[in-house]
Coordinates of C-alpha atoms in Angstrom, one line a residue:
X1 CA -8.1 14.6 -0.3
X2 CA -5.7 17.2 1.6
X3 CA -3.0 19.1 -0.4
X4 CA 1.0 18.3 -0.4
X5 CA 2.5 20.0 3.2
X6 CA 4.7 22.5 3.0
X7 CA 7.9 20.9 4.2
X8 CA 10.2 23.5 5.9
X9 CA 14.1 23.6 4.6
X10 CA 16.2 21.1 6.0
X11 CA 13.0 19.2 6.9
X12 CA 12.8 15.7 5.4
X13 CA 10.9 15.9 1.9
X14 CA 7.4 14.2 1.2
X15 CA 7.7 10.6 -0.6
X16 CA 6.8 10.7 -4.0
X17 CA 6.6 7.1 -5.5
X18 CA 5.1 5.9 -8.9
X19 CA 4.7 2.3 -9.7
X20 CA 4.0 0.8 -13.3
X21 CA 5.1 -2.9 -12.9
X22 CA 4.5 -5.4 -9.9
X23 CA 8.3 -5.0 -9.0
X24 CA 7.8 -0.9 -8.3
X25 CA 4.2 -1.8 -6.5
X26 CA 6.3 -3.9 -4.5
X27 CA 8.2 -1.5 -3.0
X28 CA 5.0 0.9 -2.2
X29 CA 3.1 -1.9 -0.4
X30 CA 6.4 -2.5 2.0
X31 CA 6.3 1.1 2.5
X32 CA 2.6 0.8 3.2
X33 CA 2.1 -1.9 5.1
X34 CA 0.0 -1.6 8.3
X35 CA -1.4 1.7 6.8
X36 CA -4.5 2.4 8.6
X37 CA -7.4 4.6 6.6
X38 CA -11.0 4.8 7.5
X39 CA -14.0 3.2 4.8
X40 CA -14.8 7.5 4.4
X41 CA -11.3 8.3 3.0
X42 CA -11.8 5.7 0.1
X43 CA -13.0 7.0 -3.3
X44 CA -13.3 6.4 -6.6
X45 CA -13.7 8.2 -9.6
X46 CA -15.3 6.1 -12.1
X47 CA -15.5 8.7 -14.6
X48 CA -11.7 9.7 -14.0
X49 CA -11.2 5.7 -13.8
X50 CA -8.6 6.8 -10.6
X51 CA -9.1 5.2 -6.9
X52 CA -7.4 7.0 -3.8
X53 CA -6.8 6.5 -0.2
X54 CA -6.0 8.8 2.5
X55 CA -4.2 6.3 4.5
X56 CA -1.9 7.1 7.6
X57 CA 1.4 5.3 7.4
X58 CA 3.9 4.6 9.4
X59 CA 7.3 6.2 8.4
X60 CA 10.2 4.2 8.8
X61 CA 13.0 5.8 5.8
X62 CA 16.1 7.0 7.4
X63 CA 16.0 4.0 9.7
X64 CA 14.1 6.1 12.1
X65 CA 13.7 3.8 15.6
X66 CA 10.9 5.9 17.1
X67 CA 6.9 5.2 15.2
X68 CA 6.4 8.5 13.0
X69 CA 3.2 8.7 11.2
X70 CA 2.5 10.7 7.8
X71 CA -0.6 11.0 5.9
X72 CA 0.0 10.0 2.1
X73 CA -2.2 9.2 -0.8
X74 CA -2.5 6.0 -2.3
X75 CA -3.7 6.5 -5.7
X76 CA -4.7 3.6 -8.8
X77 CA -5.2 4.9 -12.3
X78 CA -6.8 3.1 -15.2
X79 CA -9.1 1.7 -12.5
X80 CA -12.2 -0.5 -14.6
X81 CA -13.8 -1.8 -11.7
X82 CA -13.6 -1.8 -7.5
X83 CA -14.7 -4.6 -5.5
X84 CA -14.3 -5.0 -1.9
X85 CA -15.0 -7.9 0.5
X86 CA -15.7 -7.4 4.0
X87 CA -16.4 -4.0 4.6
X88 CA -19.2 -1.1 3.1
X89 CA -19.3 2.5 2.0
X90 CA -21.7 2.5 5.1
X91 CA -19.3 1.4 7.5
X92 CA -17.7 5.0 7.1
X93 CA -16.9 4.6 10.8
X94 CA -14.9 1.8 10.1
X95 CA -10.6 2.2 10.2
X96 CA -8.8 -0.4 7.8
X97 CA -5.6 -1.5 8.1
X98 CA -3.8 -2.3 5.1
X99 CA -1.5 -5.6 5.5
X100 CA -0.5 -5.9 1.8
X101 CA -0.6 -5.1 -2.2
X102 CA -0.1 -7.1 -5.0
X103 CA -0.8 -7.3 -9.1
X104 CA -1.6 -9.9 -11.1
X105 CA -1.3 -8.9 -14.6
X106 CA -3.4 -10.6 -17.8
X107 CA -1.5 -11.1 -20.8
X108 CA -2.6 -7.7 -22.4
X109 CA -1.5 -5.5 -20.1
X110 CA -4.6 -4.9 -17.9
X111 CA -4.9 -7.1 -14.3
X112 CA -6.5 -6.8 -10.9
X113 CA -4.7 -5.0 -8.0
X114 CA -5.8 -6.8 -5.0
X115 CA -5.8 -4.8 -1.4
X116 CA -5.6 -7.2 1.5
X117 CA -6.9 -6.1 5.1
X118 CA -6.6 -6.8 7.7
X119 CA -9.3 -9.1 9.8
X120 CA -10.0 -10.8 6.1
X121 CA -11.0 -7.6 4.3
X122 CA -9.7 -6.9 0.8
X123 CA -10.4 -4.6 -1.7
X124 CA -9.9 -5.7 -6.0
X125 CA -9.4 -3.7 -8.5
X126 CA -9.6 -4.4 -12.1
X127 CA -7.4 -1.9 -13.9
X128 CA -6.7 -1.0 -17.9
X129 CA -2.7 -0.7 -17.0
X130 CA -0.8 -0.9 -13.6
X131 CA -0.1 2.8 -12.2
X132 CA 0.2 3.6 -9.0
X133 CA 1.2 6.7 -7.0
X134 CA 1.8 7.1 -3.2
X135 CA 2.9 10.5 -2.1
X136 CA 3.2 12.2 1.7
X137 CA 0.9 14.9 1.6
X138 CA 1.4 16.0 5.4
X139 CA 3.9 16.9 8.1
X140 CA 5.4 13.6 10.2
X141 CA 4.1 13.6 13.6
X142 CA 4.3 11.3 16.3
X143 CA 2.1 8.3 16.5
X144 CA -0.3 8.7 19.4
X145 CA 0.0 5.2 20.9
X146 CA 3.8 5.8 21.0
X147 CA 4.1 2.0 19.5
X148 CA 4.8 0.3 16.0
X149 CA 3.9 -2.9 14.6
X150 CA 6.0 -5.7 15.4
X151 CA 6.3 -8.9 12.7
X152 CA 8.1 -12.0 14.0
X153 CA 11.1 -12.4 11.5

């Protein structure tokens, strides 16, 4: 994964967002939804028990009205076990989008973060303890199509 930008004085600063409850992870998957990553910027770590994205969100803080896209890292810790449905590690070619993230926790602690995509893909993970970072690691720059994702209120 790319290193943290170096964000110029008076520039906007890098998001930096840690979630350890389903309230906190709530607020990253708003932030992330309609992410777009592709299959080859997905890894995990099984020995480190930690699974990242490279995803390219959209960056609406500020209420900015013009699409601005950042790169930022979605990272799990305490990550047991990764499961996904409807796509491969071979599919490296393929681009994801992200439309939501949610945790349902066991009784002990421990749960299964569950990663839906979009055109019925999802990705599960079983984790030891909910923790989850996101954090910008490049410079905002314009989104090439010009256009942002609309949602009908």
């Amino acid at each position: 994964m790319t290193e943290d930008a170096s964000f110029r004085d008076g520039a906007d600063k890098p998001l930096r967002l840690r979630a350890l409850d389903a309230d906190d992870l709530a607020v990253i998957a708003a932030i992330t939804q309609d992410a777009v990553f592709p299959v080859s910027e997905m890894r995990w770590d099984r020995k480190a028990r930690r699974f990242a994205l490279l995803i390219n969100r959209f960056r609406w803080e500020n209420g900015r009205q013009q699409p601005e896209r950042v790169q930022s890292v979605l990272a799990f810790e305490d990550v047991m076990a990764v499961q996904s449905q409807g796509i491969a590690k071979a599919d490296s070619d393929l681009v994801c989008s992200l439309l939501s993230i949610s945790f349902a926790p066991a009784a002990d602690g421990a749960g299964r973060v569950e990663l839906t995509l979009a055109g019925d893909g999802a990705i599960a993970l079983q984790v030891e303890a909910l923790e989850a970072v996101l954090r910008d690691v490049t410079q905002p720059y314009a989104a090439p199509s010009g256009k942002a994702p609309s949602h009908p209120d």
